Short mmCIF file of C-alpha atoms in Angstrom, two decimals:
data_model
loop_
_atom_site.label_atom_id
_atom_site.label_comp_id
_atom_site.label_asym_id
_atom_site.label_seq_id
_atom_site.Cartn_x
_atom_site.Cartn_y
_atom_site.Cartn_z
CA UNK A 131 276.55 203.72 95.65
CA UNK A 132 275.62 204.47 99.39
CA UNK A 133 271.67 203.30 98.22
CA UNK A 134 273.40 200.10 97.10
CA UNK A 135 275.22 199.22 99.91
CA UNK A 136 272.35 200.04 102.19
CA UNK A 137 270.26 197.94 100.89
CA UNK A 138 272.18 194.61 100.55
CA UNK A 139 273.70 195.33 103.51
CA UNK A 140 269.93 195.30 105.22
CA UNK A 141 268.16 193.06 102.92
CA UNK A 142 271.44 190.06 103.45
CA UNK A 143 269.65 187.15 105.39
CA UNK A 144 271.92 186.09 108.14
CA UNK A 145 273.84 183.41 108.06
CA UNK A 146 272.64 179.84 109.59
CA UNK A 147 274.61 178.61 112.32
CA UNK A 148 273.70 175.02 114.09
CA UNK A 149 273.43 171.36 112.74
CA UNK A 150 274.49 171.68 108.84
CA UNK A 151 272.14 168.65 107.52
CA UNK A 152 269.07 170.44 108.75
CA UNK A 153 269.85 173.33 106.83
CA UNK A 154 271.31 171.80 103.91
CA UNK A 155 267.48 169.49 104.06
CA UNK A 156 265.70 172.95 104.74
CA UNK A 157 267.73 175.07 101.91
CA UNK A 158 266.91 171.45 99.63
CA UNK A 159 262.85 171.82 100.46
CA UNK A 160 263.18 176.04 99.10
CA UNK A 161 264.88 175.19 96.07
CA UNK A 162 261.44 172.64 95.09
CA UNK A 163 259.48 174.66 96.40
CA UNK A 164 260.14 178.95 94.90
CA UNK A 165 257.05 180.37 96.12
CA UNK A 166 257.78 179.16 99.80
CA UNK A 167 261.14 180.62 99.27
CA UNK A 168 259.91 184.07 98.67
CA UNK A 169 257.45 184.44 100.68
CA UNK A 170 260.18 183.25 103.60
CA UNK A 171 262.80 185.89 102.43
CA UNK A 172 260.21 188.78 102.15
CA UNK A 173 259.21 187.44 105.93
CA UNK A 174 263.09 187.73 107.12
CA UNK A 175 262.54 191.50 105.96
CA UNK A 176 262.56 193.67 108.88
CA UNK A 177 260.02 196.97 106.75
CA UNK A 178 260.39 199.45 109.73
CA UNK A 179 264.16 199.53 109.88
CA UNK A 180 264.29 199.75 105.81
CA UNK A 181 261.77 202.51 106.30
CA UNK A 182 264.15 204.45 108.54
CA UNK A 183 266.86 203.59 106.94
CA UNK A 184 265.11 205.11 103.41
CA UNK A 185 263.78 208.07 105.15
CA UNK A 186 267.20 209.42 105.75
CA UNK A 187 268.55 208.43 102.18
CA UNK A 188 265.10 209.17 100.30
CA UNK A 189 266.88 212.69 99.26
CA UNK A 190 269.06 210.44 96.86
CA UNK A 191 266.98 209.26 93.27
CA UNK A 192 268.47 206.66 92.49
CA UNK A 193 267.63 204.65 95.64
CA UNK A 194 264.47 203.39 94.29
CA UNK A 195 265.99 202.89 90.61
CA UNK A 196 264.36 199.80 88.66
CA UNK A 197 267.50 198.12 88.26
CA UNK A 198 268.46 197.92 92.10
CA UNK A 199 264.88 196.88 92.95
CA UNK A 200 265.89 194.24 91.01
CA UNK A 201 268.51 193.20 92.41
CA UNK A 202 267.26 193.37 95.91
CA UNK A 203 265.28 190.34 95.33
CA UNK A 204 262.99 189.77 93.10
CA UNK A 205 260.04 188.96 95.54
CA UNK A 206 259.83 192.33 96.85
CA UNK A 207 257.37 194.50 94.95
CA UNK A 208 257.30 198.39 94.41
CA UNK A 209 254.00 199.00 96.72
CA UNK A 210 256.63 197.45 99.56
CA UNK A 211 259.60 200.01 98.74
CA UNK A 212 256.64 203.03 98.31
CA UNK A 213 255.41 201.72 101.89
CA UNK A 214 259.13 202.98 102.94
CA UNK A 215 258.73 206.56 101.27
CA UNK A 216 257.66 209.26 104.02
CA UNK A 217 254.28 211.10 102.62
CA UNK A 218 256.41 214.85 101.98
CA UNK A 219 257.87 213.11 99.06
CA UNK A 220 256.06 214.20 96.27
CA UNK A 221 255.38 213.18 92.66
CA UNK A 222 257.57 210.25 91.80
CA UNK A 223 257.02 208.91 87.95
CA UNK A 224 257.57 205.11 88.43
CA UNK A 225 257.19 204.61 85.37
CA UNK A 226 260.15 206.01 84.26
CA UNK A 227 263.08 204.16 86.25
CA UNK A 228 264.47 207.70 87.81
CA UNK A 229 261.88 209.11 89.80
CA UNK A 230 262.72 212.65 90.96
CA UNK A 231 260.67 214.22 93.83
CA UNK A 232 258.40 217.16 93.50
CA UNK A 233 258.94 220.51 93.04
CA UNK A 234 258.21 221.03 96.54
CA UNK A 235 261.81 220.42 97.37
CA UNK A 236 263.16 223.54 96.03
CA UNK A 237 263.44 226.64 98.88
CA UNK A 238 264.74 230.11 98.90
CA UNK A 239 267.36 228.84 100.69
CA UNK A 240 268.58 226.13 98.65
CA UNK A 241 268.71 228.42 95.52
CA UNK A 242 270.53 230.83 97.18
CA UNK A 243 273.13 227.76 98.39
CA UNK A 244 273.69 226.92 94.55
CA UNK A 245 274.35 230.12 93.35
CA UNK A 246 276.78 230.95 95.78
CA UNK A 247 278.54 227.45 94.51
CA UNK A 248 277.95 228.80 91.09
CA UNK A 249 280.39 231.74 92.05
CA UNK A 250 283.17 229.71 92.53
CA UNK A 251 282.77 227.93 89.01
CA UNK A 252 282.86 231.54 87.98
CA UNK A 253 286.11 232.84 89.57
CA UNK A 254 287.87 229.68 88.74
CA UNK A 255 286.90 230.16 84.96
CA UNK A 256 288.14 233.74 85.05
CA UNK A 257 291.07 232.78 86.70
CA UNK A 258 292.11 229.42 83.79
CA UNK A 259 290.97 232.40 81.09
CA UNK A 260 293.94 234.65 82.75
CA UNK A 261 296.54 231.93 81.52
CA UNK A 262 296.38 233.46 77.94
CA UNK A 263 296.88 236.89 76.80
CA UNK A 264 293.65 238.62 74.94
CA UNK A 265 294.80 236.23 71.70
CA UNK A 266 292.21 238.57 69.35
CA UNK A 267 293.42 236.87 66.71
CA UNK A 268 290.73 233.69 68.02
CA UNK A 269 287.98 236.40 67.48
CA UNK A 270 289.14 237.20 63.91
CA UNK A 271 286.81 235.44 61.04
CA UNK A 272 289.76 236.40 58.66
CA UNK A 273 292.37 234.04 60.81
CA UNK A 274 289.66 231.02 60.88
CA UNK A 275 291.53 228.48 58.68
CA UNK A 276 288.87 225.93 58.48
CA UNK A 277 287.22 225.17 55.16
CA UNK A 278 283.58 226.81 54.92
CA UNK A 279 283.95 228.23 57.57
CA UNK A 280 283.07 232.07 58.00
CA UNK A 281 283.01 232.56 61.84
CA UNK A 282 285.53 232.90 64.04
CA UNK A 283 287.71 230.14 65.92
CA UNK A 284 285.53 231.16 69.37
CA UNK A 285 282.25 231.13 67.64
CA UNK A 286 282.95 227.73 66.04
CA UNK A 287 283.78 226.41 68.83
CA UNK A 288 281.35 227.45 70.64
CA UNK A 289 278.61 225.63 68.30
CA UNK A 290 280.34 222.48 67.25
CA UNK A 291 280.75 222.10 70.81
CA UNK A 292 276.47 222.70 71.40
CA UNK A 293 276.51 220.92 68.87
CA UNK A 294 277.44 217.48 70.73
CA UNK A 295 275.79 219.01 73.39
CA UNK A 296 272.45 218.95 72.34
CA UNK A 297 272.78 215.47 71.02
CA UNK A 298 273.84 214.02 74.38
CA UNK A 299 270.53 216.22 75.81
CA UNK A 300 272.51 218.92 77.57
CA UNK A 301 269.65 221.15 77.35
CA UNK A 302 267.05 219.05 77.83
CA UNK A 303 267.69 220.60 81.51
CA UNK A 304 266.13 223.50 82.02
CA UNK A 305 268.94 225.30 84.09
CA UNK A 306 271.10 224.86 80.78
CA UNK A 307 270.80 227.39 77.62
CA UNK A 308 272.55 227.63 74.22
CA UNK A 309 274.41 230.86 72.65
CA UNK A 310 273.51 229.43 69.59
CA UNK A 311 270.40 227.78 69.87
CA UNK A 312 268.82 228.13 66.52
CA UNK A 313 269.41 224.85 64.64
CA UNK A 314 270.53 222.66 67.42
CA UNK A 315 270.26 218.77 66.63
CA UNK A 316 267.74 217.08 68.73
CA UNK A 317 268.96 215.15 72.23
CA UNK A 318 269.84 211.19 71.10
CA UNK A 319 269.90 210.23 74.48
CA UNK A 320 266.41 208.67 76.77
CA UNK A 321 265.22 211.84 78.50
CA UNK A 322 265.95 212.33 82.34
CA UNK A 323 262.38 213.60 83.90
CA UNK A 324 263.55 216.94 85.60
CA UNK A 325 261.36 218.34 87.90
CA UNK A 326 258.69 220.78 86.28
CA UNK A 327 259.46 223.52 88.55
CA UNK A 328 259.47 226.15 86.26
CA UNK A 329 256.28 228.04 84.23
CA UNK A 330 256.09 226.83 80.84
CA UNK A 331 257.56 230.24 79.55
CA UNK A 332 260.51 229.70 81.11
CA UNK A 333 262.11 228.47 78.03
CA UNK A 334 261.09 231.60 76.13
CA UNK A 335 263.79 233.18 77.96
CA UNK A 336 267.27 233.29 76.80
CA UNK A 337 270.06 236.30 77.24
CA UNK A 338 272.60 234.58 76.01
CA UNK A 339 273.36 237.48 73.44
CA UNK A 340 273.83 240.26 76.21
CA UNK A 341 276.35 237.63 78.03
CA UNK A 342 278.55 237.11 74.74
CA UNK A 343 278.39 240.87 73.89
CA UNK A 344 279.47 241.67 78.09
CA UNK A 345 282.31 239.22 78.01
CA UNK A 346 283.84 240.00 74.55
CA UNK A 347 283.19 243.87 74.81
CA UNK A 348 283.88 244.22 78.47
CA UNK A 349 284.96 242.09 80.85
CA UNK A 350 287.47 240.01 78.70
CA UNK A 351 289.82 243.40 78.42
CA UNK A 352 289.71 243.49 82.18
CA UNK A 353 290.67 240.22 82.94
CA UNK A 354 293.69 239.27 80.09
CA UNK A 355 296.89 241.18 79.27
CA UNK A 356 297.34 242.48 75.85
CA UNK A 357 299.66 239.89 73.27
CA UNK A 358 298.98 237.07 71.40
CA UNK A 359 300.98 233.56 72.22
CA UNK A 360 299.21 231.84 68.82
CA UNK A 361 296.89 229.31 71.74
CA UNK A 362 293.79 230.29 69.72
CA UNK A 363 292.33 226.63 70.75
CA UNK A 364 292.77 226.41 74.48
CA UNK A 365 292.00 230.15 74.75
CA UNK A 366 288.30 229.72 72.87
CA UNK A 367 287.97 226.39 75.37
CA UNK A 368 288.64 228.80 78.34
CA UNK A 369 286.10 231.73 76.82
CA UNK A 370 283.19 229.02 76.45
CA UNK A 371 284.13 227.92 80.60
CA UNK A 372 283.49 231.14 81.19
CA UNK A 373 280.33 231.69 78.54
CA UNK A 374 278.44 228.60 80.33
CA UNK A 375 279.02 229.73 83.57
CA UNK A 376 277.91 233.21 83.92
CA UNK A 377 275.31 231.69 81.67
CA UNK A 378 274.05 229.56 84.37
CA UNK A 379 274.11 231.65 86.35
CA UNK A 380 272.46 234.56 85.35
CA UNK A 381 269.57 232.05 83.72
CA UNK A 382 269.37 230.95 87.42
CA UNK A 383 267.41 233.48 87.68
CA UNK A 384 264.04 231.88 87.02
CA UNK A 385 264.42 229.27 89.97
CA UNK A 386 264.72 232.21 92.55
CA UNK A 387 261.63 234.15 90.57
CA UNK A 388 260.08 231.15 90.98
CA UNK A 389 260.72 230.96 94.52
CA UNK A 390 260.35 234.47 95.54
CA UNK A 391 257.04 234.46 93.20
CA UNK A 392 255.29 231.45 95.38
CA UNK A 393 256.54 232.48 98.76
CA UNK A 394 254.26 235.98 98.74
CA UNK A 395 252.18 235.46 95.37
CA UNK A 396 250.27 238.19 96.33
CA UNK A 397 253.41 240.81 96.30
CA UNK A 398 254.01 239.99 92.79
CA UNK A 399 250.27 239.45 91.14
CA UNK A 400 249.36 243.49 91.29
CA UNK A 401 252.66 243.92 89.27
CA UNK A 402 252.58 241.13 87.34
CA UNK A 403 248.83 241.54 86.20
CA UNK A 404 250.02 245.57 85.58
CA UNK A 405 253.31 244.21 83.32
CA UNK A 406 254.89 246.82 85.56
CA UNK A 407 258.34 246.27 84.98
CA UNK A 408 259.54 249.04 87.49
CA UNK A 409 257.55 247.78 90.45
CA UNK A 410 259.15 244.41 89.60
CA UNK A 411 262.37 245.32 89.70
CA UNK A 412 261.60 247.10 93.13
CA UNK A 413 260.31 244.16 94.53
CA UNK A 414 263.60 241.77 93.76
CA UNK A 415 265.83 244.44 94.71
CA UNK A 416 268.05 244.33 98.43
CA UNK A 417 270.86 246.74 98.18
CA UNK A 418 271.98 244.63 101.68
CA UNK A 419 272.11 241.36 100.14
CA UNK A 420 274.16 242.72 97.08
CA UNK A 421 276.59 244.21 98.84
CA UNK A 422 277.22 240.67 101.21
CA UNK A 423 277.65 239.26 97.04
CA UNK A 424 280.10 241.80 96.25
CA UNK A 425 282.01 241.27 99.22
CA UNK A 426 282.19 237.31 98.77
CA UNK A 427 283.20 236.96 95.37
CA UNK A 428 285.56 239.48 96.27
CA UNK A 429 287.16 237.10 99.09
CA UNK A 430 286.98 234.14 96.96
CA UNK A 431 288.67 235.82 94.31
CA UNK A 432 291.61 236.47 96.63
CA UNK A 433 291.52 233.29 98.26
CA UNK A 434 291.08 231.17 95.07
CA UNK A 435 293.37 233.48 92.80
CA UNK A 436 296.55 233.93 95.02
CA UNK A 437 300.26 232.18 94.35
CA UNK A 438 301.19 229.46 96.83
CA UNK A 439 304.64 229.10 98.17
CA UNK A 440 306.25 227.23 100.41
CA UNK A 441 309.22 229.75 100.83
CA UNK A 442 308.81 230.86 104.57
CA UNK A 443 310.72 234.48 103.26
CA UNK A 444 307.99 234.70 100.20
CA UNK A 445 305.61 237.99 101.58
CA UNK A 446 304.80 239.00 98.04
CA UNK A 447 300.99 238.49 97.65
CA UNK A 448 300.23 237.98 94.06
CA UNK A 449 296.87 237.67 92.39
CA UNK A 450 296.12 235.75 89.45
CA UNK A 451 292.85 238.13 89.06
CA UNK A 452 291.62 241.69 90.70
CA UNK A 453 289.00 240.71 93.27
CA UNK A 454 288.02 244.42 92.44
CA UNK A 455 286.81 243.18 88.86
CA UNK A 456 285.26 239.96 89.87
CA UNK A 457 283.24 242.34 92.43
CA UNK A 458 282.19 244.97 89.50
CA UNK A 459 281.44 241.70 87.46
CA UNK A 460 278.66 241.23 89.61
CA UNK A 461 278.32 244.08 90.19
CA UNK A 462 277.64 245.61 87.09
CA UNK A 463 276.70 243.12 84.65
CA UNK A 464 275.95 239.44 86.96
CA UNK A 465 273.55 241.01 89.07
CA UNK A 466 271.48 243.46 86.68
CA UNK A 467 271.14 240.58 83.95
CA UNK A 468 270.20 237.93 86.89
CA UNK A 469 267.07 240.41 87.79
CA UNK A 470 266.58 241.27 83.96
CA UNK A 471 265.82 237.28 83.73
CA UNK A 472 263.41 237.64 87.24
CA UNK A 473 261.58 240.30 85.54
CA UNK A 474 260.94 238.91 82.50
CA UNK A 475 260.11 235.25 84.42
CA UNK A 476 257.70 236.80 86.58
CA UNK A 477 256.04 238.66 83.56
CA UNK A 478 255.14 235.53 81.77
CA UNK A 479 254.19 233.95 85.29
CA UNK A 480 250.68 234.43 84.92
CA UNK A 481 250.07 233.35 81.31
#
């Protein structure tokens, strides 16, 4: 951990040189007087140097964790470390052990970066799914040989996996949304203090049922070949990865809407107050940006999905998935559903 390394490096006392018996005598006196020893340790710390380093590393929330402070020096108090923080860092919950920055840190640029990274996740998950044929048996309830289970194998796996995720606290994260939220167990792990960025009404918005329907009835036949190789479990795992990637990207529209609203609340408030969906959709639509997204995901699919050969005579460019399909996925489903989430969020933003 860079934070741990930095603190040890700069707080470690320099080795003493000179008369060894004098050094032992001074050491003995400090051992007899612990308070004096601690005060000398604090006095040796160059707080200005620490402040400079902390400012450059303040985006690492673990830097000021309770355990790390304890390891640095017993006499270094919280006030010393807080002294190093720049004023732009928002509310820090010092009682929780894990501190997070204020919501001011999220900007339209950081949101866009996150959406671009999600493109990679979606494309790679779709490429993984193309390894298997459509395998309709994974979706046939009559072929699920599990005692007491009336669902298809895919439904069974998704429900059981989400139950395990819920126990581990995955759905405490506002970026995550289960496909089967009813009856999920509560988290068994200590809650993390996620930044309070979204309006509380965001928790009521979940379009995963629409994503589920779109994926299995419209997208899956486009990216798979007919056939049945019997790998139903592996197929279901790949399906779950695709569903989760799509869900995360689409529901990120809540954060997009929040940032856009905070940047120009005067533009959105009239439409929100009148509950005008069409006006909000018009404000959120930028056709030039959407065209760039379609071209970018197509180019990424071509790069990520190409066959690599060391044969100099190999000229055929075989792709694992058609870039046109991924571009169409974004045009017809991902971007429209993201904007739907944005509209639903904004309609509740002033509640």
